[in-house]
Short mmCIF file of C-alpha atoms in Angstrom, two decimals:
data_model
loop_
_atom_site.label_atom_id
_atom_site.label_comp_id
_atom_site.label_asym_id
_atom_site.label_seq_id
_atom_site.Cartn_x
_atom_site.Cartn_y
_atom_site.Cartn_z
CA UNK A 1 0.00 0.00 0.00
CA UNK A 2 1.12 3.88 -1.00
CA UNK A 3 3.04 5.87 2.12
CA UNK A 4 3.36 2.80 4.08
CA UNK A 5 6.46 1.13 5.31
CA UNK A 6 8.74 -0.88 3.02
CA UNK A 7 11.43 -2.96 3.65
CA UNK A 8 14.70 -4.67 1.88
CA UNK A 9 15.17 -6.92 4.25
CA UNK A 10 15.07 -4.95 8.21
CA UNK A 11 16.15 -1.99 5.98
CA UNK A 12 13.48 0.60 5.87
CA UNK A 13 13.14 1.96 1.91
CA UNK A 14 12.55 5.93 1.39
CA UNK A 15 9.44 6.25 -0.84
CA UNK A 16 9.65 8.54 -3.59
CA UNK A 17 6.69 10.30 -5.53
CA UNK A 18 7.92 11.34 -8.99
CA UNK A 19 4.46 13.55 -9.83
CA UNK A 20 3.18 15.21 -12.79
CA UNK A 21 1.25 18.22 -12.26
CA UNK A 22 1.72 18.94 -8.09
CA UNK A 23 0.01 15.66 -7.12
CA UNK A 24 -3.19 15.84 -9.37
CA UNK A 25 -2.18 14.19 -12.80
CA UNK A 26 -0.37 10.81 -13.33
CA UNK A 27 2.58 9.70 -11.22
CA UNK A 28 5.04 6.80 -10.35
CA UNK A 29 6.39 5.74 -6.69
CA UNK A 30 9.90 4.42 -6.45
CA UNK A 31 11.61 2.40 -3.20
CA UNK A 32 14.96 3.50 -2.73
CA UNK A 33 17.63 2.24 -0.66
CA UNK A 34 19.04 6.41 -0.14
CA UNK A 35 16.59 9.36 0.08
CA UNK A 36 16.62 11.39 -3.41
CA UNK A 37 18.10 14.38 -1.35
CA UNK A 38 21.54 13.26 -0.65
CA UNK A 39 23.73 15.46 -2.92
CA UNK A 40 27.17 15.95 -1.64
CA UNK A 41 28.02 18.75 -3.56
CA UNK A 42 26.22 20.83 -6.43
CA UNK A 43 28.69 23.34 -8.86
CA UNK A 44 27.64 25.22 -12.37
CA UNK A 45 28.41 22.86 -15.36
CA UNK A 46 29.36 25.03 -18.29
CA UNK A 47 29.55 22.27 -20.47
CA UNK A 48 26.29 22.53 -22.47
CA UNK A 49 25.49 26.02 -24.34
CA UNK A 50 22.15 24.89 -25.20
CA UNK A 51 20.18 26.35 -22.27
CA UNK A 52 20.11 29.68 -23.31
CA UNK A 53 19.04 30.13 -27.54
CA UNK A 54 19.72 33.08 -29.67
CA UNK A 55 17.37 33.98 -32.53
CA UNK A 56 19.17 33.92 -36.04
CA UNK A 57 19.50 37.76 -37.13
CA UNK A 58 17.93 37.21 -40.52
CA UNK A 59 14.11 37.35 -40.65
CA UNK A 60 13.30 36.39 -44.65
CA UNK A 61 10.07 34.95 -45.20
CA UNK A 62 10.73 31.71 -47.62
CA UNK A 63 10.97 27.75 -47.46
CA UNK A 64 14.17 26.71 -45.66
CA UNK A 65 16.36 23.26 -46.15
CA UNK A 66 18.60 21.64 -43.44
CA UNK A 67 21.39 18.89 -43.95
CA UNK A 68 21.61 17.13 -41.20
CA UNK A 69 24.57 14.91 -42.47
CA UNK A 70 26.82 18.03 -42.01
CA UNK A 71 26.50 17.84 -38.33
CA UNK A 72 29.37 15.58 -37.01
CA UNK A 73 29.67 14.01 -34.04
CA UNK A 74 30.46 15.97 -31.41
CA UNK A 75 30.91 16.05 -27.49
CA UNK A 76 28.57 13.48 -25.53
CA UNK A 77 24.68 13.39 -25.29
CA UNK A 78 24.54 16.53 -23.11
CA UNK A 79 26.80 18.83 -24.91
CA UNK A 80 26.68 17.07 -28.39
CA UNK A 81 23.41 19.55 -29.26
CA UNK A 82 22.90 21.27 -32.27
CA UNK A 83 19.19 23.68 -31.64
CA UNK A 84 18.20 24.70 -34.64
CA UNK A 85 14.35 26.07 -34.03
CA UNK A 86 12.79 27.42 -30.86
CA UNK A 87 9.84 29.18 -29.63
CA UNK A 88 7.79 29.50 -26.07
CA UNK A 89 6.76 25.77 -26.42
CA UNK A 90 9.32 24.09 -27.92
CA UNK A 91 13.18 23.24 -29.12
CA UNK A 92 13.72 21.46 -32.28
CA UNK A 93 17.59 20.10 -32.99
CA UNK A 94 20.01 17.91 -33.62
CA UNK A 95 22.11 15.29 -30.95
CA UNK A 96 24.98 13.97 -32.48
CA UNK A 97 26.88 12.48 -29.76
CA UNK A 98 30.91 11.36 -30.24
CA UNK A 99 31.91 10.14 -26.44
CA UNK A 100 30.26 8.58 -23.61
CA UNK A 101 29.43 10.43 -20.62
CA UNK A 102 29.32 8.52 -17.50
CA UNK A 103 27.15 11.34 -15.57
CA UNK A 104 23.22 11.25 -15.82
CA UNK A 105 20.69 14.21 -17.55
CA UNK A 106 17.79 15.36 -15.64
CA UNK A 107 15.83 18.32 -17.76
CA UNK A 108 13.67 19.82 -15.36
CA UNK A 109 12.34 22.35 -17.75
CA UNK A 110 10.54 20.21 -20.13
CA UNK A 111 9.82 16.90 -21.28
CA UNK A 112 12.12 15.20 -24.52
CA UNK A 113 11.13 13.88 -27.08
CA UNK A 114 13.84 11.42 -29.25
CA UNK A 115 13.84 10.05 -32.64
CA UNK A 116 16.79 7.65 -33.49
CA UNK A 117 17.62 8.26 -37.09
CA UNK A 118 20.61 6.06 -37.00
CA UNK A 119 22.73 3.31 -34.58
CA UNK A 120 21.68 2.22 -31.23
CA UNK A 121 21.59 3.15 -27.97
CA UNK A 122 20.61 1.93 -24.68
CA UNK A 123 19.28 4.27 -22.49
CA UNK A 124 19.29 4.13 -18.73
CA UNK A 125 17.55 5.93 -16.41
CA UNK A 126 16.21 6.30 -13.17
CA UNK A 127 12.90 3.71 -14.43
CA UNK A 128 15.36 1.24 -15.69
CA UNK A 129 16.85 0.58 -19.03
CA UNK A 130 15.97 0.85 -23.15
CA UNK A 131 17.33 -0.57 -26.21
CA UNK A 132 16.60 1.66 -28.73
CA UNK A 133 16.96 0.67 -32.31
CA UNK A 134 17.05 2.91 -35.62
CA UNK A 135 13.35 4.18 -36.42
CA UNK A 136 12.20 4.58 -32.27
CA UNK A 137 10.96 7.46 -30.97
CA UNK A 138 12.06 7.96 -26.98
CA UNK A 139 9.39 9.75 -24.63
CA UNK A 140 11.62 10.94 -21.40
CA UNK A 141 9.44 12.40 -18.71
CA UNK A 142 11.05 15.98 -17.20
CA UNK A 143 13.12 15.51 -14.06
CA UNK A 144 13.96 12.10 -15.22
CA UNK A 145 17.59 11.52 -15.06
CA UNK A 146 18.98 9.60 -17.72
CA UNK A 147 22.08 8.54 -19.73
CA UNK A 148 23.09 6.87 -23.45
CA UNK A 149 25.42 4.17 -23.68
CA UNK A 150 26.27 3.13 -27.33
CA UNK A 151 29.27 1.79 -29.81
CA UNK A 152 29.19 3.57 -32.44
CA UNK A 153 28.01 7.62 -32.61
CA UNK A 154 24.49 7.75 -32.82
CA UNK A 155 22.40 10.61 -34.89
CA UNK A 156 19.34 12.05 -33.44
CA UNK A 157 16.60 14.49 -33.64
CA UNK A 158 15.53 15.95 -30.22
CA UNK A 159 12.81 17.68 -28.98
CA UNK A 160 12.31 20.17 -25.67
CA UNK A 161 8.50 19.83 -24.58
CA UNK A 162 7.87 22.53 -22.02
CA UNK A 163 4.24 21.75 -21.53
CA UNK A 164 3.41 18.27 -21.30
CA UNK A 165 4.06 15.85 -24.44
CA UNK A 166 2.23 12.71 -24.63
CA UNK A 167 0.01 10.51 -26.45
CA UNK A 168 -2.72 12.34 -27.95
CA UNK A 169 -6.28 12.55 -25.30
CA UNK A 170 -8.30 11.18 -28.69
CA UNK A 171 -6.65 8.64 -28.93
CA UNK A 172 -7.75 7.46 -25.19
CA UNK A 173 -11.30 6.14 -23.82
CA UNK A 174 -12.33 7.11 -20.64
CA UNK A 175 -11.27 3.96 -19.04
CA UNK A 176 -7.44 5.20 -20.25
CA UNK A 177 -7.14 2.73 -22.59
CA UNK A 178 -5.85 3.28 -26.18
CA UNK A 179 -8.96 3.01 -28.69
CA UNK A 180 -9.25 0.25 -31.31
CA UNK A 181 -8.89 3.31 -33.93
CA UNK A 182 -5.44 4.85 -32.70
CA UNK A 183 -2.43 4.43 -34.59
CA UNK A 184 -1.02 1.97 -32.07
CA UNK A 185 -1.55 -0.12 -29.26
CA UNK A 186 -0.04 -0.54 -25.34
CA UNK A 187 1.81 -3.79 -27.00
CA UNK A 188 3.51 -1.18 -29.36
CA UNK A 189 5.75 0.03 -26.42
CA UNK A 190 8.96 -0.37 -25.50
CA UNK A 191 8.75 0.11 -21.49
CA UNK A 192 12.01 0.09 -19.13
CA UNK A 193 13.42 -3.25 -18.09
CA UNK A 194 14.88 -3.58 -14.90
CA UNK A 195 19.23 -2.50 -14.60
CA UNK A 196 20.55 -4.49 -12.19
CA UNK A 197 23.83 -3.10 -12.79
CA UNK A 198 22.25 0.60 -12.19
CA UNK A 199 19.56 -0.53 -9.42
CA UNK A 200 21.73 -2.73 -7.34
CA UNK A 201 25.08 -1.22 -7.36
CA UNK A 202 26.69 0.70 -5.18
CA UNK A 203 28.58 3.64 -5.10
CA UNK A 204 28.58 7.28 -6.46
CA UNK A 205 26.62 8.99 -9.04
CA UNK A 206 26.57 12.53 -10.96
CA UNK A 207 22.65 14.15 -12.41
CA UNK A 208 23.37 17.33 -14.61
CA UNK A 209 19.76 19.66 -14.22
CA UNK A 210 18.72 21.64 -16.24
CA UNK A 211 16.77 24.05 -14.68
CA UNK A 212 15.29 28.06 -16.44
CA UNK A 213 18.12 27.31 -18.93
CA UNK A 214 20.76 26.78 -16.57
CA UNK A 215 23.13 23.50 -15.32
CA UNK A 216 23.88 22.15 -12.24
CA UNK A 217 26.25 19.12 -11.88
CA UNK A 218 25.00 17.41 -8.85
CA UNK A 219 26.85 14.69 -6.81
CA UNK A 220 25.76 11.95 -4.57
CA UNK A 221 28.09 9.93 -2.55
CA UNK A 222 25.41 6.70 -2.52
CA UNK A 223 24.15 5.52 -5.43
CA UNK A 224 20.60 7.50 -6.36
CA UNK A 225 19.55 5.04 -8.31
CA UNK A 226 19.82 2.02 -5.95
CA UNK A 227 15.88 0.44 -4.81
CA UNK A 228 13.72 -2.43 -5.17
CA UNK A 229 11.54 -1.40 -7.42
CA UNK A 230 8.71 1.16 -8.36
CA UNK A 231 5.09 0.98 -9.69
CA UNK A 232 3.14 4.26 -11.45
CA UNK A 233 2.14 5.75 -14.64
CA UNK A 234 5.33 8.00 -14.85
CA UNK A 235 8.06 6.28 -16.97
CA UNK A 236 9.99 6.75 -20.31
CA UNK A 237 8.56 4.41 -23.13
CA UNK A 238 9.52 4.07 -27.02
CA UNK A 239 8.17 2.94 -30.32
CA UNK A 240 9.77 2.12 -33.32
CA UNK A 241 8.24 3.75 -36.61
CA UNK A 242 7.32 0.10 -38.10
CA UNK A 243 4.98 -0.45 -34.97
CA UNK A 244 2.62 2.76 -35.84
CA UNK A 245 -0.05 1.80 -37.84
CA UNK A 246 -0.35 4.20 -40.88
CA UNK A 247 -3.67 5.49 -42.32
CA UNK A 248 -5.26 5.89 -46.05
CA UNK A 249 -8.29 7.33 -47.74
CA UNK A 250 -10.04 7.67 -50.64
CA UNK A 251 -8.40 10.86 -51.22
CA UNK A 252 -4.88 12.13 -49.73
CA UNK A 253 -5.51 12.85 -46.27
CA UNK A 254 -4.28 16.08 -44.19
CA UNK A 255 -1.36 15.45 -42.22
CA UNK A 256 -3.25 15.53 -38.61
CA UNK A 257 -4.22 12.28 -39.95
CA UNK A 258 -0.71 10.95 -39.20
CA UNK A 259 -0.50 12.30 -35.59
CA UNK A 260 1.77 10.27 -33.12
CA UNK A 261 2.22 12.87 -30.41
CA UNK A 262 1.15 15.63 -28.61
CA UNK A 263 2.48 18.68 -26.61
CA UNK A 264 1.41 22.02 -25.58
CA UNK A 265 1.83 24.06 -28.38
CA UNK A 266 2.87 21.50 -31.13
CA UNK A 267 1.93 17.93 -33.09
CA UNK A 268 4.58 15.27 -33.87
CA UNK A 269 3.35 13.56 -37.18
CA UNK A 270 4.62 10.24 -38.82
CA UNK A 271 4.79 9.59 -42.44
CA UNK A 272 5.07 6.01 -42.88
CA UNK A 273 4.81 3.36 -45.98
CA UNK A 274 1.52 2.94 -46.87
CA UNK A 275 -1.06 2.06 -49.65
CA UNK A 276 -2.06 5.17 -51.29
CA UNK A 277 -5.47 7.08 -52.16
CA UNK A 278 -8.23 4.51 -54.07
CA UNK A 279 -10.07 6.99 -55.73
CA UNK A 280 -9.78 6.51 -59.44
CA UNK A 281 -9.24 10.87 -59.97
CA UNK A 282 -7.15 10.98 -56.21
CA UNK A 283 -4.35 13.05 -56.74
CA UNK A 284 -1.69 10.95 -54.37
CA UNK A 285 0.98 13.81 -54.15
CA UNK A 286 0.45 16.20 -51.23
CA UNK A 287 -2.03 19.40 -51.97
CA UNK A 288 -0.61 22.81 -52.41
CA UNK A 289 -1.49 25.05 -48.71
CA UNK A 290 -0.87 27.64 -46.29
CA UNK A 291 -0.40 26.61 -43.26
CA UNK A 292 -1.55 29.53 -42.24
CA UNK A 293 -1.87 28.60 -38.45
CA UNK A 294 1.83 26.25 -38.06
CA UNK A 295 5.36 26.06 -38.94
CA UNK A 296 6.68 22.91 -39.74
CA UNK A 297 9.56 20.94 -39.81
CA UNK A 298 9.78 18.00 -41.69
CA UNK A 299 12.72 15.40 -40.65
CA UNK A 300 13.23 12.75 -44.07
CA UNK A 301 14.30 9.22 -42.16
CA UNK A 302 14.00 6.77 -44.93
CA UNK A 303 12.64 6.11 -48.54
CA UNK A 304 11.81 7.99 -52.03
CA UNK A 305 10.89 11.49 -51.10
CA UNK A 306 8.90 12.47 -54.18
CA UNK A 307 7.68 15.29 -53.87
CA UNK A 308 10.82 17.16 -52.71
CA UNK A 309 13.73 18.10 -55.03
CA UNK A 310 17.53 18.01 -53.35
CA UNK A 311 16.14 16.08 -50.74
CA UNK A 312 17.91 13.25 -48.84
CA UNK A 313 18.18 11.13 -45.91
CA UNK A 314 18.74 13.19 -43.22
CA UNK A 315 17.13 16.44 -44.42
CA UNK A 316 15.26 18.74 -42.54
CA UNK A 317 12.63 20.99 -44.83
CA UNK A 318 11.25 24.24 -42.52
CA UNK A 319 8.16 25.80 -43.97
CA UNK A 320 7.32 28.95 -42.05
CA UNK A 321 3.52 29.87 -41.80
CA UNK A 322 2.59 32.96 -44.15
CA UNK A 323 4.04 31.33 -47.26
CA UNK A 324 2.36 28.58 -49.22
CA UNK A 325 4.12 25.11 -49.90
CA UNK A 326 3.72 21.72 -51.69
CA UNK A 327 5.19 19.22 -54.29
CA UNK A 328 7.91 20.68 -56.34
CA UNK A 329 7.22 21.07 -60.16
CA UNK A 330 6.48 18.26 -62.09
CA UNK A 331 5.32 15.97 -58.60
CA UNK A 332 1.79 16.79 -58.73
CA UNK A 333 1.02 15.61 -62.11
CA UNK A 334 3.97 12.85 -61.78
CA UNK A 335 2.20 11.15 -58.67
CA UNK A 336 -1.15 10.40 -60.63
CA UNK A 337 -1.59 6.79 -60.90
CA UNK A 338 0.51 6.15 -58.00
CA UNK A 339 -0.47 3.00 -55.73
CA UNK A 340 1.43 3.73 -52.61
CA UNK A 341 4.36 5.56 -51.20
CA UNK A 342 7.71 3.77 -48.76
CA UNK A 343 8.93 6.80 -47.45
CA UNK A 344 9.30 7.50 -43.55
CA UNK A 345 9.44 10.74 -42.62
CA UNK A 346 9.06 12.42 -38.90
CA UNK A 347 7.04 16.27 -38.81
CA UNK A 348 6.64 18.53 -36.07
CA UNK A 349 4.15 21.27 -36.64
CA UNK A 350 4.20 24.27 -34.15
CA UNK A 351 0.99 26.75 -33.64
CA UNK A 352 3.31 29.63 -32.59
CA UNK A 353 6.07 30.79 -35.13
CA UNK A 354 9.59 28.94 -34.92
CA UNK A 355 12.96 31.30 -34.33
CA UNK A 356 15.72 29.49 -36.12
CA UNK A 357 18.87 29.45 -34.40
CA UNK A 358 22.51 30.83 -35.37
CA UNK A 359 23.64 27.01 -35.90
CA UNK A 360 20.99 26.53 -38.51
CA UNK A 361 22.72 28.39 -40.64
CA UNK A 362 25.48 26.72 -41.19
CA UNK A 363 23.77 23.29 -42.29
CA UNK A 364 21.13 25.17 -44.96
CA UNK A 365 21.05 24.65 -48.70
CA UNK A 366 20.17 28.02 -50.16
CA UNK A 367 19.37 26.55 -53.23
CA UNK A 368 15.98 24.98 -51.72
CA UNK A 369 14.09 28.26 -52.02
CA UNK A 370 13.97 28.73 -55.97
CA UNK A 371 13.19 24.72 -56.19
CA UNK A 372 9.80 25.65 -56.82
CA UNK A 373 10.49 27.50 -60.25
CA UNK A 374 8.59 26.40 -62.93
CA UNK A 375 11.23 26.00 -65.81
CA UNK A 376 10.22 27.77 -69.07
CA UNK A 377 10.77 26.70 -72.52
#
C-alpha cells in the first residue's frame, strides 16, 4: 500500500513520488535504498550552451532546407546539441553524440522527445533501461535523469517539450485505454526493463539539471539510483516507426491524420509506408497550402521522397507559416496513378512561429528556395 512502510530486508526503503502536475495528474512511486536528497556537492556545469538560444538575425520569409549529415559528431549526449528552431513551447535540434558520458541528464524544464535516425543506444535511467533501435521514438518524462550508452556515434533528432508531451487525449477512452482506432496499441511500447547493474550497485553517481536554462552538476556519494523497485504511470517508453499503424483514404488525407504525439503548443506527425489514395481521380501527391496557423519541420528518415527536389536522408525541410508550400514542379502531375508511397518521414508542426537558431545556418542549402520555379521553354 502507498506511504506505508517498506522494507529490503530490516532496511526501511525511502518512498519517492515522482508527480506530474503537483500531485493531481499521473505519477510513479519508487523504493529506494538512499533518500533522493543526498547530494554531496552541487557546482555550475558550463559544459552545455544549449540552455540559453539566440534567434538567427535574418528574418526572410521563404521555405528553408537543413542537412543534417553536415553535423558531425560531437561532445557526448549533453553537450553534443545542435538547436536549430525554438519558440515559447518548444526546441527542435540535432544530438549527435561522439563520447560517452558517465554522468546522468535530468531536464527539469521540459519533457524530450527522441527520434533515433541512425545506430543504437541503450538508455538508462532512473525507471530502468531501453534498447533503442534505428526508427524509435524515446518519450523521457522531465526531471527524469537519464544517460546513453552506445558503440558507435548515434544521430538524433531531439525535442524540448515545455508543456506536457504525450500521447494524444483522442486517442484514449475514458477507461485510459488506447482506442481500437489509434495508430497503435499498449503492446507497441517499448517500457524500461529492470538494470541491475544501475539498481543494485553501489557507489557514487553525478545528475546534470537543467533548470530556467541553466546546469547544475550534482553529486551523490550513494548511489541514487539504488531500490527495489517502483510501480506508477510515470516512466519513459519508445516505439519504433514500423509499430505505428499508418492510415489511407479515398483521397490524400491532411497530415493531422498521421498524428503520433502531442504537446502544448505543437503535433509530432509520422509519415510512414503505406497504400495510397483509391479513388480513381485521387491526386496521391500532397495538396498545395498555407499553413496559415503552423510552422513545420519536416525530418526525411528513410525512402523515395517524391515530392521534394535536393532532398535526402537526413534532411530537414522548414516551412514557415505565411508562405504557401507543396510538391515541387512536375510531382503533382507525376504522382497520378501512384499506388502507394515507402517513405518514412518524422514532422513537427508548431501553432506559434519557430525562431531558427545561429547554428541553422550553417547546415542550410540556399538553393531549396527557388526549387519551386517552374522551368520555361
Amino acid at each position: 500500500m502507498h506511504h506505508t512502510t517498506h522494507y529490503a530486508g530490516d532496511r526501511l526503503l525511502n518512498e519517492y513520488c515522482f508527480t506530474r502536475e503537483g500531485f493531481e495528474e499521473p505519477y510513479s512511486i519508487l523504493y529506494l535504498y538512499h533518500p533522493p536528497t543526498g547530494e554531496v556537492e552541487s557546482r555550475s556545469y558550463s559544459g552545455a550552451n544549449w540552455g540559453s538560444l539566440e534567434k538567427r538575425p535574418d528574418t526572410l520569409l521563404q521555405r528553408r532546407h537543413f542537412r543534417s549529415s553536415k553535423t558531425q559528431p560531437q561532445g557526448h549526449f549533453i553537450t553534443g546539441r545542435t538547436p536549430l528552431a525554438f519558440n515559447d513551447n518548444l526546441t527542435y535540434g540535432l544530438c549527435h553524440p561522439l563520447e560517452y558520458e558517465p554522468a546522468f541528464f535530468a531536464n527539469n524544464d521540459a519533457d524530450e522527445m527522441f527520434f533515433l535516425a541512425q545506430g543504437e543506444v541503450e538508455i538508462q535511467s532512473l525507471f530502468g533501461k531501453l534498447k533503442l533501435v534505428t526508427g524509435d521514438y524515446l518519450i523521457l518524462p522531465r526531471s527524469c535523469p537519464y544517460r546513453f550508452n552506445f558503440t558507435s556515434p548515434p544521430k538524433l533528432i531531439y525535442v524540448e517539450a515545455k508543456y506536457n508531451l504525450s500521447i494524444p487525449k483522442e486517442f484514449i477512452n475514458a477507461h485510459g485505454q488506447l482506442k481500437m482506432d489509434a495508430p497503435y496499441s499498449e503492446r507497441s511500447f517499448k517500457c524500461p526493463e529492470w538494470d541491475a547493474e544501475l539498481m543494485e550497485g553501489d557507489g557514487p553517481v553525478s545528475i546534470v539539471r537543467k533548470r530556467q536554462g541553466m546546469f547544475t552538476h550534482t553529486l551523490y556519494a550513494k548511489n541514487y539510483f539504488k531500490m527495489t523497485g517502483w510501480d506508477g504511470y510515470v516512466f519513459p517508453y519508445a516505439i519504433n516507426l514500423q509499430n505505428i499503424q499508418p492510415k489511407t483514404g479515398r483521397v490524400h488525407l491532411p497530415p493531422v491524420s498521421h498524428l503520433t504525439f502531442a504537446g502544448g503548443g505543437f503535433a509530432v506527425m509520422s509519415f510512414l509506408p503505406r497504400v495510397l489514395d483509391f479513388d480513381e481521380h485521387a491526386v496521391p501527391c500532397p495538396f498545395y497550402h498555407s499553413s496559415v496557423d503552423c510552422d513545420e519541420l519536416l525530418f526525411y528518415h528513410s525512402g523515395d521522397f517524391t515530392s521534394r527536389k535536393t532532398i535526402e536522408r537526413g534532411s530537414i525541410s522548414y516551412h514557415p507559416s505565411g508562405i504557401p508550400h507543396g510538391p515541387h514542379p512536375g510531382a503533382y502531375q507525376n504522382s497520378l496513378g501512384v499506388k502507394q508511397t515507402n517513405e518514412q518521414a518524422v514532422m513537427v508542426d508548431t501553432f506559434t512561429p519557430l525562431f531558427l537558431t545561429r547554428q541553422s545556418a550553417g547546415l542550410e542549402d540556399p538553393d531549396y528556395p527557388s526549387s519551386w520555379q517552374e522551368k520555361t521553354s
